[in-house]
Coordinates of C-alpha atoms and ligand atoms in Angstrom, one line a residue:
X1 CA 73.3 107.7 129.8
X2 CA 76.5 109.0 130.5
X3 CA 78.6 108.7 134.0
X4 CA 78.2 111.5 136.5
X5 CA 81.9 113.6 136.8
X6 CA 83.5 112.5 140.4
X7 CA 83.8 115.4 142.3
X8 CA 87.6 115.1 143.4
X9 CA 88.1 116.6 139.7
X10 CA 86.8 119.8 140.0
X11 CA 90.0 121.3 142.0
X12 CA 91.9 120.0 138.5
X13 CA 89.0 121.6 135.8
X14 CA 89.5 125.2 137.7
X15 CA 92.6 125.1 137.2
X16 CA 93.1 124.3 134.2
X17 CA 90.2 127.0 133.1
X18 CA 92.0 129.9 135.5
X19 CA 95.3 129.1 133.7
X20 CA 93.8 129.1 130.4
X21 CA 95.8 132.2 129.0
X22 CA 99.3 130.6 130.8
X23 CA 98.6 127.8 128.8
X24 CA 97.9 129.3 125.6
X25 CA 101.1 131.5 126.5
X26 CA 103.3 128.1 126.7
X27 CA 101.2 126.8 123.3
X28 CA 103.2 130.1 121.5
X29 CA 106.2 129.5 123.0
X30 CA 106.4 125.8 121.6
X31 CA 105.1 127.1 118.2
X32 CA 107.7 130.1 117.6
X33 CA 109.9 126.8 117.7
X34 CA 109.8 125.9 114.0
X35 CA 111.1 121.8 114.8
X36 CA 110.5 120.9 111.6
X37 CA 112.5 117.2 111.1
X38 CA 112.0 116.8 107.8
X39 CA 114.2 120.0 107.1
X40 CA 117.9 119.1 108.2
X41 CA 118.8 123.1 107.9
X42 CA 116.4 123.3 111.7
X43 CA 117.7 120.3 113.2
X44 CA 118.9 122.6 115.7
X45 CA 115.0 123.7 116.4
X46 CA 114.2 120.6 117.4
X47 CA 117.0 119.6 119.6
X48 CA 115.7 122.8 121.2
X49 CA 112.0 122.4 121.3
X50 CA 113.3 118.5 123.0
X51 CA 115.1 121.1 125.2
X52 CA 112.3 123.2 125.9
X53 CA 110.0 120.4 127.2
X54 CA 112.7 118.8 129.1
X55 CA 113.6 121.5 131.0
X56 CA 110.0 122.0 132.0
X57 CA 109.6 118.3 132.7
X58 CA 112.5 118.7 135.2
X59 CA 110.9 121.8 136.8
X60 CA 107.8 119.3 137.8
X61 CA 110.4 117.6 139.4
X62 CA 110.3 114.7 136.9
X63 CA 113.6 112.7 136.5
X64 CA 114.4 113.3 132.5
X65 CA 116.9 111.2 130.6
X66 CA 117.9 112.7 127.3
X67 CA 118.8 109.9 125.0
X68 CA 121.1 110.1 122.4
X69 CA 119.8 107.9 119.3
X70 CA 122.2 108.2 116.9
X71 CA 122.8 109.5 113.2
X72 CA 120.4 110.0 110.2
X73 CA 121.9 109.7 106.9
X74 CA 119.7 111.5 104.7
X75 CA 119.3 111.0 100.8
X76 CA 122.5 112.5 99.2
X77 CA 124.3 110.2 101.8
X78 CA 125.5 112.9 104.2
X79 CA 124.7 112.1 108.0
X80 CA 123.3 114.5 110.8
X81 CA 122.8 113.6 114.5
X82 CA 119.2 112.4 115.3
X83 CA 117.3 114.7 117.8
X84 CA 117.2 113.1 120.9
X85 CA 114.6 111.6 122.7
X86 CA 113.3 112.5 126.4
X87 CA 112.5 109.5 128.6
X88 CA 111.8 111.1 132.0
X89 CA 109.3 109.3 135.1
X90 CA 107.2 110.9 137.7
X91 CA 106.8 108.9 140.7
X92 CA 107.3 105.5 141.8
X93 CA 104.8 104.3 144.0
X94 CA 104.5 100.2 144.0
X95 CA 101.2 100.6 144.5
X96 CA 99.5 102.4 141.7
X97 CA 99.9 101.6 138.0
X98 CA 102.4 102.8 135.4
X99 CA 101.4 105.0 132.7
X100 CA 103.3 106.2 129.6
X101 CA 102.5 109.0 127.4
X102 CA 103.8 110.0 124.0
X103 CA 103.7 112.6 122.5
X104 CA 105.7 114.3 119.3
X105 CA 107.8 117.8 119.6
X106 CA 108.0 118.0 115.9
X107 CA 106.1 119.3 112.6
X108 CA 105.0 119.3 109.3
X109 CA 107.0 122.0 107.3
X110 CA 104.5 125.4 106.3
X111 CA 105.4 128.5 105.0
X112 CA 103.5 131.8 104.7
X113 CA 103.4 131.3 100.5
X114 CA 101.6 127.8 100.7
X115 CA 98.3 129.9 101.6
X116 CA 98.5 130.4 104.8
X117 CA 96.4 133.5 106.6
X118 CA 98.8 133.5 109.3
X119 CA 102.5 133.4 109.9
X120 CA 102.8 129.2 110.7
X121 CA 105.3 129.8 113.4
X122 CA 103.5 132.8 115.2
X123 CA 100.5 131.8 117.0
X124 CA 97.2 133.8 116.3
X125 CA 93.9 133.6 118.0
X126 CA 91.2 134.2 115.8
X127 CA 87.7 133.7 117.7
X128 CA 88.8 131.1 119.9
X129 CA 91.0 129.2 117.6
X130 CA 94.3 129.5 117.8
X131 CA 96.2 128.9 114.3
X132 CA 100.0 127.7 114.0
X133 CA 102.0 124.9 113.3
X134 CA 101.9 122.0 115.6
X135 CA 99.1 123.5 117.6
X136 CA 97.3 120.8 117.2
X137 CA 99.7 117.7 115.5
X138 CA 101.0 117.7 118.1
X139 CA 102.5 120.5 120.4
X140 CA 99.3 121.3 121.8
X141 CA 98.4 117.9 123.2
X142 CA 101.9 117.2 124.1
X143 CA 102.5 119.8 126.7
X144 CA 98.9 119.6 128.0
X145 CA 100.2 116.4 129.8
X146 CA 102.6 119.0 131.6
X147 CA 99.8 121.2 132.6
X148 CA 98.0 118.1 133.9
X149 CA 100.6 117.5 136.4
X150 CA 100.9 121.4 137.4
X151 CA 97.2 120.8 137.5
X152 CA 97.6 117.9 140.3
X153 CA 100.6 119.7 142.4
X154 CA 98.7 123.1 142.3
X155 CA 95.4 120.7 143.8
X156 CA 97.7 119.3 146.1
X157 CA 96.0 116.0 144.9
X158 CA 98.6 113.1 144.5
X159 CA 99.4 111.8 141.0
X160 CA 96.5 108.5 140.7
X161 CA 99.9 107.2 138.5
X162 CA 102.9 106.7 138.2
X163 CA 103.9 108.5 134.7
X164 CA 106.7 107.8 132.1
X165 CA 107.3 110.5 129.2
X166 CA 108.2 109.3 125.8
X167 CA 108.6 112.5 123.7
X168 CA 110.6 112.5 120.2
X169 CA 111.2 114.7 117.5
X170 CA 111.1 112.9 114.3
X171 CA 107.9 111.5 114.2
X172 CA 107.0 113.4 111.1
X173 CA 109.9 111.7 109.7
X174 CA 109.8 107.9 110.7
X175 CA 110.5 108.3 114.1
X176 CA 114.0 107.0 113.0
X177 CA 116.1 106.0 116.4
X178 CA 113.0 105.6 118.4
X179 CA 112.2 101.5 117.6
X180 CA 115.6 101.0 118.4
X181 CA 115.2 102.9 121.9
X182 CA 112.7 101.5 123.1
X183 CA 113.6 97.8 122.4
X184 CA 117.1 99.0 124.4
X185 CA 115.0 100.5 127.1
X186 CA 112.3 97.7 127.4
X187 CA 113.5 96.1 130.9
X188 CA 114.6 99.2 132.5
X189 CA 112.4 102.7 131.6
X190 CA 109.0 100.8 130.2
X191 CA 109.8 97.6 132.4
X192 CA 106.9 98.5 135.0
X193 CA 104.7 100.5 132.3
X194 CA 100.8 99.1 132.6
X195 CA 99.1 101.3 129.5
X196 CA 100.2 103.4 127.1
X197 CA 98.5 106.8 125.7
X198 CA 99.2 108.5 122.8
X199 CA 97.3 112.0 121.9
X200 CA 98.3 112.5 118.6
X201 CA 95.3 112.3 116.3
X202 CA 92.2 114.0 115.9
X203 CA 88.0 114.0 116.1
X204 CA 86.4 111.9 113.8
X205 CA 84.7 115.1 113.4
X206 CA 83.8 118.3 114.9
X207 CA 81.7 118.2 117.7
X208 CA 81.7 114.6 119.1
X209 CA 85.3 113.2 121.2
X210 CA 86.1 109.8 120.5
X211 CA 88.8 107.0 121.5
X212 CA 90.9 105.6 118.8
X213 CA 92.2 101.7 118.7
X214 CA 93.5 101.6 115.6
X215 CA 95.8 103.5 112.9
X216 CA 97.0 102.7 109.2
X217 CA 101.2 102.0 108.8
X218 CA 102.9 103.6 106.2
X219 CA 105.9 103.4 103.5
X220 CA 107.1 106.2 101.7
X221 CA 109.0 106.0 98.2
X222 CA 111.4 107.8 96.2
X223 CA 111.6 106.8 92.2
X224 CA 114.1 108.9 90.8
X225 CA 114.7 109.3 87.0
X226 CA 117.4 110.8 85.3
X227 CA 118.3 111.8 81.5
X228 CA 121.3 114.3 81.4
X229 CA 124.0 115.6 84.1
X230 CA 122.4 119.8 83.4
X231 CA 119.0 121.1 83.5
X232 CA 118.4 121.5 79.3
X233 CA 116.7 124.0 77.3
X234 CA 114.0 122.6 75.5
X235 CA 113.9 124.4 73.0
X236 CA 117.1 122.6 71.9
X237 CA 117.1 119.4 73.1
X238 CA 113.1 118.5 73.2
X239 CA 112.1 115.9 70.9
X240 CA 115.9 114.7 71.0
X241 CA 116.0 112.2 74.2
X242 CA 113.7 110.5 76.4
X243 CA 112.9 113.1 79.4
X244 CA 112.6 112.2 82.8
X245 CA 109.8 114.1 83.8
X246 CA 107.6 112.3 80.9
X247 CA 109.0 108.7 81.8
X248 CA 108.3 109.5 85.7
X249 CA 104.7 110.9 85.1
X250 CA 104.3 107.3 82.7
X251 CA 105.1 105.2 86.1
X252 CA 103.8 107.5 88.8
X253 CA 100.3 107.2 86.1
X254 CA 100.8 103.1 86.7
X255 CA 100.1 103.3 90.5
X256 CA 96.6 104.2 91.1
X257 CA 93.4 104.7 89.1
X258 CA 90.4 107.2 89.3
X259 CA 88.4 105.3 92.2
X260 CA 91.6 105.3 94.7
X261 CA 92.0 101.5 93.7
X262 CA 96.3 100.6 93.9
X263 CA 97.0 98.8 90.6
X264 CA 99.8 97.1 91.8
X265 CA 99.3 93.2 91.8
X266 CA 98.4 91.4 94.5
X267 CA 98.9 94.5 97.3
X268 CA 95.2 93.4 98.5
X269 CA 96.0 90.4 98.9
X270 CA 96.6 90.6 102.5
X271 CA 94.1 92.6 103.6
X272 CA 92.1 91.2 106.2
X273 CA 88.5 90.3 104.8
X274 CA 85.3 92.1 106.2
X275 CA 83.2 90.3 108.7
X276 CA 79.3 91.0 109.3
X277 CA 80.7 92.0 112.8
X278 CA 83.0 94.5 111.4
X279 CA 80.4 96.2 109.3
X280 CA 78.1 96.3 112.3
X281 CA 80.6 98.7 114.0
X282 CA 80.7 101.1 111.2
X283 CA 76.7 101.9 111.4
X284 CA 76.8 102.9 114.9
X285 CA 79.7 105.5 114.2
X286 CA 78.8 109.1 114.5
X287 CA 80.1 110.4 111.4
X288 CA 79.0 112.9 108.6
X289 CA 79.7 112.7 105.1
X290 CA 78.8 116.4 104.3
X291 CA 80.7 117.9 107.4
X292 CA 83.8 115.5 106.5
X293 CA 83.2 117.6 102.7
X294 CA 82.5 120.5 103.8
X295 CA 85.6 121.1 105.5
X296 CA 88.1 119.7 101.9
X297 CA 85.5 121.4 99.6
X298 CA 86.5 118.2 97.1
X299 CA 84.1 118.4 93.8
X300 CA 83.1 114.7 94.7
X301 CA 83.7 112.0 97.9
X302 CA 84.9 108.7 96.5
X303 CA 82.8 107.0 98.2
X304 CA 78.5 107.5 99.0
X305 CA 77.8 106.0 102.0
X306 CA 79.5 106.4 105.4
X307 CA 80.5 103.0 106.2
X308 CA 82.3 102.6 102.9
X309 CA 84.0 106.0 103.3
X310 CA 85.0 105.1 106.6
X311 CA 86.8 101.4 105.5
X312 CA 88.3 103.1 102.7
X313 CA 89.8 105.7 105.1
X314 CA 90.6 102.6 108.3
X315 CA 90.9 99.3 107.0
X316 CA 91.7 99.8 103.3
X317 CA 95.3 100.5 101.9
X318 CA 95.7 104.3 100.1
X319 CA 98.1 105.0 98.1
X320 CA 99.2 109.2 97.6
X321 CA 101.7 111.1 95.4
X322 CA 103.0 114.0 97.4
X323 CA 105.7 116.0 95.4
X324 CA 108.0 115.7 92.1
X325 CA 111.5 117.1 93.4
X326 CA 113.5 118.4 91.0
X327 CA 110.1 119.7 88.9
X328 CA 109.5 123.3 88.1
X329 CA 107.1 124.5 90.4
X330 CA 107.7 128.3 90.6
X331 CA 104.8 130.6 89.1
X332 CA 105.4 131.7 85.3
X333 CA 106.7 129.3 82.7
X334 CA 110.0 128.1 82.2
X335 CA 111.0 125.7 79.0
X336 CA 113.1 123.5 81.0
X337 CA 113.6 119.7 80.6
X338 CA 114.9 118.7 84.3
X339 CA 118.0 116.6 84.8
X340 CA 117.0 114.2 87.1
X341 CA 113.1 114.6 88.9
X342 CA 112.5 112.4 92.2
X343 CA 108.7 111.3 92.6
X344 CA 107.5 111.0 95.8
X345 CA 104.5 108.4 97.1
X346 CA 103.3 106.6 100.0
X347 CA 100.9 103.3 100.8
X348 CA 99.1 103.3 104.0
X349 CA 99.1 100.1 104.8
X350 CA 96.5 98.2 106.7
X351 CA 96.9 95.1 109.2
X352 CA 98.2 91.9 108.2
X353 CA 100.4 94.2 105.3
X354 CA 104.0 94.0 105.6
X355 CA 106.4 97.3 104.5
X356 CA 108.9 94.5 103.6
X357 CA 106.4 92.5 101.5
X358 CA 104.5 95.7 100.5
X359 CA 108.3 97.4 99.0
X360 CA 109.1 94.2 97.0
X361 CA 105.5 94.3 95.2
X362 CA 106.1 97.6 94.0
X363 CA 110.0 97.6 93.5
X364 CA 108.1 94.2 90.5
X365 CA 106.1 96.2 89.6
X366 CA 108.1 99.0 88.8
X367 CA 110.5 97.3 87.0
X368 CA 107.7 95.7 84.8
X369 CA 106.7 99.2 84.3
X370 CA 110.0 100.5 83.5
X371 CA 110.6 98.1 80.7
X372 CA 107.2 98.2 79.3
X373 CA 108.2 102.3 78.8
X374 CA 111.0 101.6 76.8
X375 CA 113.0 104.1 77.9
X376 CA 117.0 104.7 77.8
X377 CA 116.9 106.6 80.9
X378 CA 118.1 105.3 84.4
X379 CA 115.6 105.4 87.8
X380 CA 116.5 104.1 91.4
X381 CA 113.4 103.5 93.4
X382 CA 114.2 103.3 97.6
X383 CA 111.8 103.2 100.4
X384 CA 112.5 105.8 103.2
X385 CA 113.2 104.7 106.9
X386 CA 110.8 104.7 109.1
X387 CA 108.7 102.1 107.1
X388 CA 106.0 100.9 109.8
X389 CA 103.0 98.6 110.0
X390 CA 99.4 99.2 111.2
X391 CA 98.7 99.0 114.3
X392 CA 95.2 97.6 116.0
X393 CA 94.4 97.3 120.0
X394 CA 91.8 95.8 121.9
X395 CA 89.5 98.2 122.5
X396 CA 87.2 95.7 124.7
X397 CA 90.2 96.6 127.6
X398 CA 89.8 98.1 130.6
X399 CA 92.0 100.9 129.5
X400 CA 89.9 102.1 126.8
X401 CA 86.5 102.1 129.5
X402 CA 88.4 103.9 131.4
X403 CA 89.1 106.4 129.1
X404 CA 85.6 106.8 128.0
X405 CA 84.6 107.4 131.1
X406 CA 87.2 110.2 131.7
X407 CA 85.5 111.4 128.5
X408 CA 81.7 111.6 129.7
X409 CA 83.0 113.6 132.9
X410 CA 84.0 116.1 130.9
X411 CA 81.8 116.2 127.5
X412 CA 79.0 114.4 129.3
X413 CA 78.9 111.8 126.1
X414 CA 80.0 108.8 125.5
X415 CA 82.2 108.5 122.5
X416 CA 82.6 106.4 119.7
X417 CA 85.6 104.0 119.3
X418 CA 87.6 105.2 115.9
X419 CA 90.0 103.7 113.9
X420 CA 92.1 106.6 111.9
X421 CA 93.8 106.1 108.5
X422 CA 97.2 108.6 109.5
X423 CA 100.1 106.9 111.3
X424 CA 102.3 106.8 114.6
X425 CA 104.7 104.3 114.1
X426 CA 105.6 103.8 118.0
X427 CA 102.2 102.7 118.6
X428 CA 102.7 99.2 117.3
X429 CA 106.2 99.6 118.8
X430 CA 104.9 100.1 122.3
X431 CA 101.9 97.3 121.9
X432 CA 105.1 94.7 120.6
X433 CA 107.2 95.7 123.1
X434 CA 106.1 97.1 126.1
X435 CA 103.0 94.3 125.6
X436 CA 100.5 96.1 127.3
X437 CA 97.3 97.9 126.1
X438 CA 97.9 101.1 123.6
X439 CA 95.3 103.9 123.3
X440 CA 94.8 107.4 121.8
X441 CA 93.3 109.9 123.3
X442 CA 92.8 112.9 120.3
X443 CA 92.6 116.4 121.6
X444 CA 91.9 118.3 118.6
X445 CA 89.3 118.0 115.6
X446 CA 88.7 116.4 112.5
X447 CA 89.3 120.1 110.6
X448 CA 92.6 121.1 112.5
X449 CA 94.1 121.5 109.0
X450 CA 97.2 118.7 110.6
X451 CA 100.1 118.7 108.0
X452 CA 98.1 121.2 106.1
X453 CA 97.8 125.0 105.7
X454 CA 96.0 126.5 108.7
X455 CA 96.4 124.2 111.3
X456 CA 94.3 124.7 114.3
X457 CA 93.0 123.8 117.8
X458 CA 90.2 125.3 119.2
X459 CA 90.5 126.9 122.6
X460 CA 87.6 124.7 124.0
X461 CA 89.4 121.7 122.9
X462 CA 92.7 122.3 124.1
X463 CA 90.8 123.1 127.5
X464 CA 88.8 120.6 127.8
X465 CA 91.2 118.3 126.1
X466 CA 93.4 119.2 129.2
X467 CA 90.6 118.4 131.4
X468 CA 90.3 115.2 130.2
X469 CA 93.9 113.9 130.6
X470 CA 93.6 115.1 134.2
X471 CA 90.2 113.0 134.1
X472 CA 91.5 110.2 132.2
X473 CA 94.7 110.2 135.1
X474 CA 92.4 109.8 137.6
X475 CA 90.3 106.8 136.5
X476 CA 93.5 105.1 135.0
X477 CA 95.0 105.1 138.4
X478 CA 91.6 103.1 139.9
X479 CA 92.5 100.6 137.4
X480 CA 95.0 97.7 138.3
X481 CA 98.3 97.4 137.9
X482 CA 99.1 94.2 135.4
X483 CA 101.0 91.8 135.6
Ligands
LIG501 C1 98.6 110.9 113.0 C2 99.9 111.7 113.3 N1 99.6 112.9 114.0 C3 100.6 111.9 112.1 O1 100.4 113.0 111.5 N2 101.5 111.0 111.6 C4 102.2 111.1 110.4 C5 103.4 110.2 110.5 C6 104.4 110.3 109.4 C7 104.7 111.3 108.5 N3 105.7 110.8 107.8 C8 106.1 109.7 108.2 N4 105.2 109.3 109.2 C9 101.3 110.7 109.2 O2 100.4 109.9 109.4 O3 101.6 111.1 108.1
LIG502 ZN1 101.3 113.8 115.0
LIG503 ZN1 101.6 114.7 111.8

């Protein structure tokens, strides 16, 4: 049985559905800005997407801070200035609690030539979805927090909270500066915050909202190898040295096995053991092995039953390799031995892992490796910034009933409670911190295509997903202020 919509909320859902093609408008907008932080040639694109939701923030009449957060120094040792971060508050009323939404302002990188059907940066609707970078990771729920609070003023219904915005734009990249800002800003900005959202993740799958209390951490590694100062023709100089592309492959090969298991010693060893109450949770979970399949077209799922897929995917460490830089990748064959090739891999961690812990395991094992090859080559082997732990709330709180039923006003079901194997590093940040209860609130669906080619949000998701923040406001604010 789910809980029957209050009727002070249907000013807010006409709105939002007569303003459907505004919003869709400001969705394009925000895409055509390609803020990609992992590319340091459109830096400048993100300082103006920060921009372009700041200045909208201060036409709501919200007070906006833009922080500074310093310098990046990227790989080759070079520095570039950090995009900054928008801190900006909406009302101060005593008497009703403090919430604080984050969101992220920049994206994956995509280009046309990865197999995309549309330009990335262009939004296109195609029956009702609407494809483009960041629509759904995580433009699209970002700046439906805006539209909430138009939503409110054009109601002429008071805001049920007070809110704080935390936007970045370098999530996608560590969300380097931010820890740092938020400690800083702990007894001023968050002082008075009472519960945190976050809507930055997705569906467990396609039809069925959910509530998510829990996300995997993450390191990322470089191991570079090197074997001359110039790229060399093989024909010549194969068969003569050790190459670094073989001796990377060799290492990168010692990492995982065939069934997903890490090989590297002891990195379960921390991992939290499975209680019978813990497996209970799983079986209740609406969740479809087939669907989830469907949607990759993989020739096989690791895993054959649903609660096993779903550990592997929560509460069990992953390990990924994502690139070789330096390799060559163009089409058409080129007898090249590479001067130096960087490999690139990352663990998810899971709680009770440490990154600083989890680094030192593989910088052993590495070096084990790297002797056991033989080689007379040279490698380095750094972990990126950004490294961050899982993160795990209480989803028992207040907050998260609250939430759920915000979500049966305007699905009219009750949703499951998900855990989700990506990251967002400020979520622990703002649980440590701030201290007070954490939750995410995902707009968009399992298949959004985030960080892949194709990403999506459906048009009835980024609707009703709108709806619901207004919904979720509402019940947030009959909640009490803590203390
Ligand atoms: C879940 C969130 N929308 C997301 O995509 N997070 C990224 C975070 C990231 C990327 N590089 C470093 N951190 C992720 O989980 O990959
Ligand atoms: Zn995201
Ligand atoms: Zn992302």
């Amino acid at each position: 049985m789910t809980v029957k919509c209050p009727s002070k909320l249907k000013p807010l859902f006409d709105y939002i559905d007569k303003n459907k093609s505004r919003f869709i408008d400001n969705l394009k907008n925000a895409v055509s800005i390609q803020s990609v932080s992992g590319d340091p040639n459109r830096r400048n694109e993100v300082v103006k997407m920060i921009y372009w939701v700041a200045n909208r923030l201060t036409a709501l009449n919200a007070t906006v801070e833009i922080c500074d957060v310093g310098m990046q120094e990227l790989p080759d040792g070079t520095t570039l200035k950090l995009p900054p971060v928008i801190l900006a508050s909406l009302g101060d009323d005593q008497r009703k609690p403090t919430l604080c939404v984050y969101g992220h302002l920049d994206v994956q990188p995509a280009n046309r030539s990865d197999g995309w059907v549309t330009e990335p940066f262009e939004l296109e609707i195609r029956d009702d979805v609407m494809f483009g970078r960041g629509t759904s990771d995580d433009k699209g729920p970002a700046i439906s927090w805006l539209h909430v609070v138009e939503a409110y003023n054009a109601a002429t219904l008071d805001l049920p909270v007070n809110l704080k915005f935390c936007y970045e734009g370098m999530e996608e990249s560590g969300s380097e500066g931010l820890h740092e800002l938020l400690l800083s800003k702990k007894d001023t900005f968050f002082k008075d915050v009472d519960y945190v959202c976050i809507s930055d993740n997705y569906w467990l799958g396609t039809k069925k909202p959910c509530i998510t209390y829990g996300l995997r951490g993450l390191c990322y590694f470089f191991l570079q190898v090197s074997c001359a100062s110039k790229d060399l023709h093989s024909g010549i100089f194969g068969g003569s040295i050790n190459e670094a592309m073989s001796d990377l492959i060799a290492i990168l090969d010692t990492l995982v096995d065939k069934d997903g298991k890490i090989l590297v010693p002891k990195i379960y060893d921390e991992v939290e053991p499975v209680t019978p109450e813990e497996k209970s949770l799983y079986e209740s979970i609406d969740f479809s092995m087939e669907e989830y399949n469907q949607d990759i077209d993989s020739p096989q799922l690791l895993h054959d039953k649903k609660e096993n897929l779903l550990m592997a995917r929560w509460r069990y460490p992953s390990l990924s390799i994502h690139g070789i830089e330096g390799a060559f990748s163009e089409s058409g064959s080129k007898t090249v031995i590479p001067k130096s090739v960087i490999g690139k891999f990352s663990i998810r961690l899971v709680p009770n892992q440490q990154p600083e812990t989890v680094e030192k395991l593989f910088r052993e094992h590495i070096e084990k490796q790297w002797k056991i090859r033989g080689s007379a080559n040279s490698y380095t082997f750094t972990m990126l910034p950004g490294a961050a732990p899982a993160w795990k709330s209480n989803p028992d709180h207040p907050h998260y009933e609250a939430a759920s039923k915000a979500v049966q006003y305007v699905y009219n079901i009750v949703p499951d409670f998900t855990r989700e194997g990506g990251s967002i590093p400020v979520a622990l940040t703002f649980q440590d911190v701030i201290g007070k209860n954490v939750l995410l609130l995902p707009m968009g669906r399992s298949d959004d295509n985030a960080h892949s080619q194709n990403e999506k949000l459906n048009i009835s998701n980024y609707v009703e997903g709108t709806k619901l923040m207004a919904a979720y406001l509402y019940e947030v604010g009959l909640l009490e202020k803590v203390v």
